[in-house]
Coordinates of C-alpha atoms and ligand atoms in Angstrom, one line a residue:
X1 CA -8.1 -32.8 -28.7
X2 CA -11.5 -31.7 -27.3
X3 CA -11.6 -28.4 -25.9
X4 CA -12.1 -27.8 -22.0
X5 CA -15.4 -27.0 -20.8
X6 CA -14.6 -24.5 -18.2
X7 CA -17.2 -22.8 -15.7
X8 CA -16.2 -19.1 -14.5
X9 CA -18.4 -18.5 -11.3
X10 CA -18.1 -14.9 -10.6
X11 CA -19.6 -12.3 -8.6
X12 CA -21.3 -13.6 -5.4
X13 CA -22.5 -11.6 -2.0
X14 CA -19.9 -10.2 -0.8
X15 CA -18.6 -6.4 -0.3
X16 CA -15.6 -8.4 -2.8
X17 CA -18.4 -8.6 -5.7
X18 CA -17.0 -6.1 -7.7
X19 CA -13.3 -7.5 -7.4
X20 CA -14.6 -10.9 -8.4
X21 CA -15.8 -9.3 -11.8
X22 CA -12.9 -7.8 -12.6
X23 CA -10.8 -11.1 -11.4
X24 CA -13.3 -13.1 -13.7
X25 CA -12.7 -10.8 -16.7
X26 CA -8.8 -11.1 -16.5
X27 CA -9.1 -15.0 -16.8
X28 CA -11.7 -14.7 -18.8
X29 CA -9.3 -12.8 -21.6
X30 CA -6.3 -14.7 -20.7
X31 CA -8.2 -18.5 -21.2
X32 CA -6.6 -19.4 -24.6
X33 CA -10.1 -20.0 -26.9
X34 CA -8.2 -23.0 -28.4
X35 CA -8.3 -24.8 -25.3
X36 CA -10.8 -24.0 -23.1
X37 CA -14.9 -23.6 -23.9
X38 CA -15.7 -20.9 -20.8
X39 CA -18.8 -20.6 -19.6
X40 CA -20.0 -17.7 -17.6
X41 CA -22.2 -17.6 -14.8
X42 CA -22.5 -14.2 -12.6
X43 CA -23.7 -15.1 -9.0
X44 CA -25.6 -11.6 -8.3
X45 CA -26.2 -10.0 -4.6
X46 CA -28.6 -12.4 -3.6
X47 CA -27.0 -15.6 -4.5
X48 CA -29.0 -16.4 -7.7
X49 CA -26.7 -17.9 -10.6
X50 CA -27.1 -16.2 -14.3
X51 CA -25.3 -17.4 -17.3
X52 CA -23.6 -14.3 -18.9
X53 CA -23.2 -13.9 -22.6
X54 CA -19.8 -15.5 -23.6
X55 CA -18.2 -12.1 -23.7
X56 CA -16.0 -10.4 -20.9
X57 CA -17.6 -9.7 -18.0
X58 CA -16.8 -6.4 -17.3
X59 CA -17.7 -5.3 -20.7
X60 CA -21.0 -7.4 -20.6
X61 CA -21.7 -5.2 -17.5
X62 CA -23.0 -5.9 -14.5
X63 CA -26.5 -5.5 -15.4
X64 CA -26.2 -7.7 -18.8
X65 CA -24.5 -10.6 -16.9
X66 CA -27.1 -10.4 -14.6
X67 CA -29.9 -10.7 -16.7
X68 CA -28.9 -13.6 -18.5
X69 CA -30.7 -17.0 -18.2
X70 CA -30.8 -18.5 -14.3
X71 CA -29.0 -21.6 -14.0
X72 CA -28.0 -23.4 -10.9
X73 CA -26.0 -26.8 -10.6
X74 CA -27.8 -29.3 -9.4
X75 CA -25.7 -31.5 -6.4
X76 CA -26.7 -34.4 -8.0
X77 CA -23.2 -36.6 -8.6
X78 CA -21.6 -36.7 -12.1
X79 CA -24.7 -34.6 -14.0
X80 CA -22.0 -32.1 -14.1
X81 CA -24.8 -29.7 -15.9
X82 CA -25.9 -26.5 -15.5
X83 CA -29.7 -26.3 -15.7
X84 CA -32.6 -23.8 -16.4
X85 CA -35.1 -23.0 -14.4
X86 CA -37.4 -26.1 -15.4
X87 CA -34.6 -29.1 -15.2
X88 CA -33.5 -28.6 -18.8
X89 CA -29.7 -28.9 -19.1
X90 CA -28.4 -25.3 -20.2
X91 CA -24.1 -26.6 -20.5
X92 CA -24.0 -30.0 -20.2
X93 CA -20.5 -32.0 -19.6
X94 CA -18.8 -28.9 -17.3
X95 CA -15.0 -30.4 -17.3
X96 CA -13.6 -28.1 -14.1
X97 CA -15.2 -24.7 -12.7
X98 CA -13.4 -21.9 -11.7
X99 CA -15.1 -20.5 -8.7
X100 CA -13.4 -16.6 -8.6
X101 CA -15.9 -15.8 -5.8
X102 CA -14.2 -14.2 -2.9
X103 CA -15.7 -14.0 1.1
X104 CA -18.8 -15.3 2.3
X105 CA -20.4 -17.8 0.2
X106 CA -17.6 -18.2 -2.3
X107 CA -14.5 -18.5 -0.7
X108 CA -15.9 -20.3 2.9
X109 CA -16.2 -23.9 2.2
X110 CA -20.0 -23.6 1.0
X111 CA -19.6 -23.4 -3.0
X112 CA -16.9 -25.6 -2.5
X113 CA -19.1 -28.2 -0.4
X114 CA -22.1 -28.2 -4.0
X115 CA -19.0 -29.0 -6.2
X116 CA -17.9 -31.8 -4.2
X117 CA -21.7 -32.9 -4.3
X118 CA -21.7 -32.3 -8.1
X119 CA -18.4 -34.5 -8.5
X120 CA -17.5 -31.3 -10.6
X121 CA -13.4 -30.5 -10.2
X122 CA -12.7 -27.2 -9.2
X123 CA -9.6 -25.0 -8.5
X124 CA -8.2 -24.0 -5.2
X125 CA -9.1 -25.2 -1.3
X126 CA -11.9 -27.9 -0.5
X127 CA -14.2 -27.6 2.0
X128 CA -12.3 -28.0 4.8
X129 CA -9.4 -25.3 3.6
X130 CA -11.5 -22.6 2.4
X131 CA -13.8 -23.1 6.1
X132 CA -10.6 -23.0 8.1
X133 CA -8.3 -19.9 6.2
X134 CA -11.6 -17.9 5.7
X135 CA -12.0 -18.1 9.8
X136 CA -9.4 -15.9 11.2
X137 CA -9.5 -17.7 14.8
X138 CA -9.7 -20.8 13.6
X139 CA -6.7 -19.8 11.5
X140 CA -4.6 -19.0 14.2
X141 CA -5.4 -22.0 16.7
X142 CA -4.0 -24.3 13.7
X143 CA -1.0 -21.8 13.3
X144 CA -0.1 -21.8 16.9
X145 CA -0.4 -25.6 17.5
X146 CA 1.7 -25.9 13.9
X147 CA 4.9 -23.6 16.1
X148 CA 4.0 -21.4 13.3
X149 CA 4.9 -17.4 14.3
X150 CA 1.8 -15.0 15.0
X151 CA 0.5 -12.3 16.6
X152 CA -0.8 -12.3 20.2
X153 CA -4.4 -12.3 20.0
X154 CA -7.9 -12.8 22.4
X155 CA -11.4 -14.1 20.9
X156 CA -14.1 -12.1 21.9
X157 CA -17.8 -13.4 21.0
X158 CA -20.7 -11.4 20.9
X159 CA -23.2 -13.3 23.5
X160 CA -20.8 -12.8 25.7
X161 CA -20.1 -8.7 24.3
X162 CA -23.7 -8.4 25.3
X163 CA -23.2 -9.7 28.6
X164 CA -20.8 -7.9 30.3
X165 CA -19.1 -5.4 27.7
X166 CA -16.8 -4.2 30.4
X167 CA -15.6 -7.2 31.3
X168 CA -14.6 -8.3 28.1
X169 CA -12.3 -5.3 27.1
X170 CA -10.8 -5.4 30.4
X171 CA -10.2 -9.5 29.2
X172 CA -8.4 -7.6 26.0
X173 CA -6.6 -4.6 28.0
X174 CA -5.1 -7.1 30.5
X175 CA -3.8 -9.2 27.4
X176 CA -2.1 -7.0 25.2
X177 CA -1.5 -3.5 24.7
X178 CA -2.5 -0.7 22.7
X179 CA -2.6 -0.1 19.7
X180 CA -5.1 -3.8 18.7
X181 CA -6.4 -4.4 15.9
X182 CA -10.4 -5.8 16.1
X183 CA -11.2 -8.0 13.2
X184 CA -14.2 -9.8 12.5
X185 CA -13.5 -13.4 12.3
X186 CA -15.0 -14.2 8.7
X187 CA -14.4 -11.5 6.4
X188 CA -12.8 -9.5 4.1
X189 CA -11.4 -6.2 2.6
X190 CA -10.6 -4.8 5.6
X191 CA -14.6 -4.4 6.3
X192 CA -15.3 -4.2 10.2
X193 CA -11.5 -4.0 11.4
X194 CA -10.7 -1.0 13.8
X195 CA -7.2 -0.1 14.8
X196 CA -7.8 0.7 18.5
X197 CA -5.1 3.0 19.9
X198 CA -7.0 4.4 23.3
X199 CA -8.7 2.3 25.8
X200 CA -12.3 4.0 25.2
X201 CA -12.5 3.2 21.5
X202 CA -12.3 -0.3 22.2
X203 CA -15.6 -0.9 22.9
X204 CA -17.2 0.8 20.0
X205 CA -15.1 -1.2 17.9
X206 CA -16.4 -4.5 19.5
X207 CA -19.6 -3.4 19.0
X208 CA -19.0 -2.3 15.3
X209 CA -16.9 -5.5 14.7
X210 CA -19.6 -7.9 16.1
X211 CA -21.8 -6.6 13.2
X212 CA -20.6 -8.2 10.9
X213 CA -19.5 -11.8 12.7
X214 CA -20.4 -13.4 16.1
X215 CA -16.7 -13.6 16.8
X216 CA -13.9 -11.1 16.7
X217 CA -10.8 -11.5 17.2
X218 CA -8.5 -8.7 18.6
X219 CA -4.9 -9.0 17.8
X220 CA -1.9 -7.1 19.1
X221 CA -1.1 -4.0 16.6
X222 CA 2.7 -3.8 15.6
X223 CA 4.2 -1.1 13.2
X224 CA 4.4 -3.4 9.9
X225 CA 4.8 -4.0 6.7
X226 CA 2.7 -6.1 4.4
X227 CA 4.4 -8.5 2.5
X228 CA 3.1 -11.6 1.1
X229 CA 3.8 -15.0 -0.4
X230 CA 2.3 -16.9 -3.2
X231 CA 1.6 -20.8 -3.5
X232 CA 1.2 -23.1 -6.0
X233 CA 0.5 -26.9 -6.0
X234 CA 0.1 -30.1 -3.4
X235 CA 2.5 -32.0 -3.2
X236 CA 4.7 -30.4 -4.2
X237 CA 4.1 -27.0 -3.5
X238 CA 5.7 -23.7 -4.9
X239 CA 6.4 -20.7 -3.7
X240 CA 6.8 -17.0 -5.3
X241 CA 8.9 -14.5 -5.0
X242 CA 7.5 -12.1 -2.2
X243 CA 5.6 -8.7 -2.8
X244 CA 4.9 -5.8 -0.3
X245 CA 2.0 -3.4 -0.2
X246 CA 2.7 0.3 0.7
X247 CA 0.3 2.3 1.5
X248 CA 0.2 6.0 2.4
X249 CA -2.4 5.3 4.9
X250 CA -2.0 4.2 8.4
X251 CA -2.5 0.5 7.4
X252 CA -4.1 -1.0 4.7
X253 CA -7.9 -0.2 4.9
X254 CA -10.6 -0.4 2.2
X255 CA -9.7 2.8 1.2
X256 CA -6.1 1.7 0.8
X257 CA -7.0 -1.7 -0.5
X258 CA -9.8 -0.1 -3.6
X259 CA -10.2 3.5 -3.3
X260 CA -6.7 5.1 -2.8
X261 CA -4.5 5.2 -6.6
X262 CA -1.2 5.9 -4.6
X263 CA -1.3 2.2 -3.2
X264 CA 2.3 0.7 -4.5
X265 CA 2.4 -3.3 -4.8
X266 CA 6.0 -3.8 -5.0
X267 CA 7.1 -7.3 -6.5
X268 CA 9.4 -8.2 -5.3
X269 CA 9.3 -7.0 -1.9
X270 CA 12.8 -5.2 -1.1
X271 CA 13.3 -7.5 1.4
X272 CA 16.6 -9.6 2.1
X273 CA 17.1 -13.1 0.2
X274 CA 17.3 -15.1 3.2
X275 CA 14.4 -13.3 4.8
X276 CA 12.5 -14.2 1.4
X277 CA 13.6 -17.6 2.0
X278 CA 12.3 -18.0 5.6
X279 CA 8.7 -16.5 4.6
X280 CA 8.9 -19.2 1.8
X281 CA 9.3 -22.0 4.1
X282 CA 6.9 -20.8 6.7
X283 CA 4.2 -20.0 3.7
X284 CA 4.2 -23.6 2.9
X285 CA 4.3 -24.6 6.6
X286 CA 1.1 -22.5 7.8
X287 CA -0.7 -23.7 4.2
X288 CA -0.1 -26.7 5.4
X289 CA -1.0 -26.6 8.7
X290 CA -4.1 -24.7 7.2
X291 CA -5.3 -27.9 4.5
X292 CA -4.4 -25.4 1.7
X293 CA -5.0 -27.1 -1.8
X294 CA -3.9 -25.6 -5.4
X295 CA -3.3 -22.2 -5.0
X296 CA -3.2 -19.7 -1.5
X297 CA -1.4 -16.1 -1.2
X298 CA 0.2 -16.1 2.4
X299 CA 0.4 -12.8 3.9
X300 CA 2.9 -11.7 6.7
X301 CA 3.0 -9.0 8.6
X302 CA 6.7 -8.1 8.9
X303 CA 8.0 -6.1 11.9
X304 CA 9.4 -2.4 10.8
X305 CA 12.0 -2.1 13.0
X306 CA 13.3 -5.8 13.9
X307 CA 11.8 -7.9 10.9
X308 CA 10.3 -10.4 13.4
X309 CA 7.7 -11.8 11.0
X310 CA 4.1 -13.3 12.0
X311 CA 1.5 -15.0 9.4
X312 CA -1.2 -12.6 9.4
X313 CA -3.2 -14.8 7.4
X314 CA -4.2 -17.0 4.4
X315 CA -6.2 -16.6 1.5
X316 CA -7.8 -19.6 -0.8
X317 CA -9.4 -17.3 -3.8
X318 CA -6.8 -14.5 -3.5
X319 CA -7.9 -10.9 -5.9
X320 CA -6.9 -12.9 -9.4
X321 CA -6.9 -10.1 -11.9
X322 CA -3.8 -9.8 -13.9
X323 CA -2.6 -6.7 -11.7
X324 CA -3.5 -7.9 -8.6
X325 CA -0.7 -9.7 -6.2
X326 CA -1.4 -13.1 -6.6
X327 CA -0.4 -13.2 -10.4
X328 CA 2.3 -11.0 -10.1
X329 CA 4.5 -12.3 -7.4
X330 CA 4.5 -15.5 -10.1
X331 CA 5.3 -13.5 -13.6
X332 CA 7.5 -12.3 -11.3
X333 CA 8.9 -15.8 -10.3
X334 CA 8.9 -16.9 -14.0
X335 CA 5.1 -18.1 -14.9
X336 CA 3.3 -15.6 -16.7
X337 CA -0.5 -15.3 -16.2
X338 CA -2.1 -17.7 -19.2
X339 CA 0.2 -20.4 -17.9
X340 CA -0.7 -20.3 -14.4
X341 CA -4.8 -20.6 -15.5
X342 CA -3.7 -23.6 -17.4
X343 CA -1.6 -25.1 -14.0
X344 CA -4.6 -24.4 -12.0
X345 CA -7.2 -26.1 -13.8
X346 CA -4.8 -29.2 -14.2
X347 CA -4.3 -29.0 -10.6
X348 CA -7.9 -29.2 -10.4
X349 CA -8.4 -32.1 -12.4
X350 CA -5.9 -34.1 -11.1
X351 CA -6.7 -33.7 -7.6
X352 CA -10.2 -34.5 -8.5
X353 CA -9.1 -37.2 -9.9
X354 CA -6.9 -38.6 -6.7
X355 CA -10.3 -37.7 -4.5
X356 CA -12.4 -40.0 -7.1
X357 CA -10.0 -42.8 -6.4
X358 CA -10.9 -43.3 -2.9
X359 CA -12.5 -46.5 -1.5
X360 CA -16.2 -45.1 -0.6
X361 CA -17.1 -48.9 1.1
X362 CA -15.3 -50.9 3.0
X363 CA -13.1 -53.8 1.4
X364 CA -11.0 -56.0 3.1
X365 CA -7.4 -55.7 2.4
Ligands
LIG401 N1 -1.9 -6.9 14.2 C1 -1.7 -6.0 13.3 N2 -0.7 -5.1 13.4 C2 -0.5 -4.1 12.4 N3 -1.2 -4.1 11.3 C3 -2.2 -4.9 11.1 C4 -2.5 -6.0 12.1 N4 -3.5 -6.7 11.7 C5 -3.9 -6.2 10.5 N5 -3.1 -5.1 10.1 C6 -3.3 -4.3 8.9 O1 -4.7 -4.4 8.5 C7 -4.7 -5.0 7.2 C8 -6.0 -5.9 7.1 O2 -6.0 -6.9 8.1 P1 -6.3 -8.4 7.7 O3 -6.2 -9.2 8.9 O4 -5.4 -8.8 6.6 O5 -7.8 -8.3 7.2 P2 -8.5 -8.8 5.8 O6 -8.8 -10.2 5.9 O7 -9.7 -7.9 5.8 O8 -7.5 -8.5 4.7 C9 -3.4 -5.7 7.0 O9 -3.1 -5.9 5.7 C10 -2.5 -4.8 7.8 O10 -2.1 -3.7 7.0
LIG402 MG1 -5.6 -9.2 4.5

């Protein structure tokens, strides 16, 4: 059997860049040579692709992956190449791409939109999934009209910040009640969310917050755990056993998230069986009510004191190194890390597949 040719698109321009290489590097080693023919192409901070010397990324360092050769894919249908800067075809006959790239850019619908113009397969959410579970409003209109449990929340956009400022947190105070949390809608990493306790930091966090995304979406704050779900599959799906986060921090911030060692993922989460069960089912109900495809981690934020659960969100290209969540919660359910790379590349290619199969003109039945 011929090998796999498999693209790894890692890096990209998002504050998550440096957790995309060390994702990429972990698959990277875990890709069994005798299968799969990797290429690797590092997307740098401005966007521009580079194939990487077929070595690990990390190792390779930033700086080397970078400089290799710019390639780009060209969204013409079936070329399936990756070509040099004059036309000339670089890796020819690219059989699935793995795009590890997390936030804006990678995980949003765009990167997923050239695929679907290459007609290359690719793991994880289309176009329409990654768009919806990276928007965090969006997200939760879907949730809500799916019955699907979640925290009171109020959009606030920033034409209307500029406006009347006052106006809009009084539209926030009147809703819900200290402490909120202010996210942006698109992002990441914790970057831009303020826990707002007192009524005169709430504006300053708007303000902050609306740096980073024209809308913000302010959530009631509970005292909570986090503890999160992973999913496998279409049709049909699977779901781990759960993890929890602990932080020693107030909630879990950047710092918590990449900075602070004491961070504990626990896996499984000491939680009850039958709660396990319930986040299960409502994983798979909010991914979906969310168009998830392939692979999503569901996260929850679970009530301290009463265990009332709410989806707090979803993520299409959850952190995918072989310590991070994601992977765990499923060596934990039984499928070590090397098998689930080769289930999500045949997911890839068989949902491809089932897409190619469409009518594109109309015939009369
Ligand atoms: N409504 C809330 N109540 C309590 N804690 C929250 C709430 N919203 C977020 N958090 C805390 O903030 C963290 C980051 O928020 P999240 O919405 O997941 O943003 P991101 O997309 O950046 O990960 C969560 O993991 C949780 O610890
Ligand atoms: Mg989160």
């Amino acid at each position: 059997m011929s090998k796999l040719r498999v693209g790894l698109l890692f890096g990209g321009r998002s504050v998550e860049h440096e957790v995309s290489i060390a994702s990429a590097s972990s698959i990277f080693r875990a890709l069994d040579p005798a299968r799969y023919d990797v290429s690797l192409v590092a997307i740098d901070q401005h966007g521009r692709w580079h194939l990487a010397p077929p070595t690990l990324p990390q190792e390779a360092g930033l700086s080397a992956g970078l400089s290799g050769r710019e390639v780009s894919l060209p969204a013409v249908p079936g070329e399936r190449a990756l070509v040099g800067a004059r036309g000339e075809s670089v890796v020819s006959g690219l059989d699935v791409v793995f795009p590890i790239v997390h936030g804006r850019g990678g995980e949003d619908g765009s990167l997923q939109g050239l695929l679907e113009l290459a007609e290359v397969p690719y793991v994880g959410a289309g176009v329409l999934g990654s768009a919806i579970q990276m928007d965090k409003e969006v997200s939760k209109r879907l949730l809500v009209a799916a019955g699907l449990p979640v925290l009171p929340y109020v959009c606030v956009r920033k034409a209307e910040l500029a406006r009347d400022p006052r106006a809009c947190a009084d539209r926030v105070l009147r809703a819900l009640s200290l402490p909120v949390f202010v996210k942006p809608a698109n992002l990441g990493s914790s970057v831009g969310i303020h826990k707002v306790k007192t009524a005169a930091e709430l504006l300053p966090a708007l303000e902050d917050a609306v740096r980073y995304d024209p809308k913000i979406v302010v959530e009631q704050g509970i005292a909570a755990r986090d503890v999160e779900i992973a999913l496998l599959g279409d049709d049909p799906v699977e779901a781990s056993v759960p993890g929890e986060i602990r932080t020693h921090r107030e909630w879990y911030d950047y710092e918590a998230k990449y900075v602070d060692e004491a961070t504990e993922l626990l896996v499984p989460a000491p939680i009850s069986e039958a709660l396990a069960q319930e986040l299960r089912e409502t994983a798979i109900a909010a991914y979906r009510a969310l168009e998830g495809r392939g692979f999503a981690r569901v996260d929850f934020l679970v009530d301290r004191d009463s265990l009332a659960y709410y989806v707090n969100e979803l993520n299409s290209l959850p952190g995918f190194t072989d310590v991070s969540m994601y992977p765990r919660m499923w060596e934990a359910s039984g499928l070590p890390y090397p098998a689930l790379l080769d289930r999500l590349i045949e997911l890839a290619i068989e949902s491809h597949r089932e897409r190619s199969r469409l009518e594109t003109q109309y015939r009369k039945p």
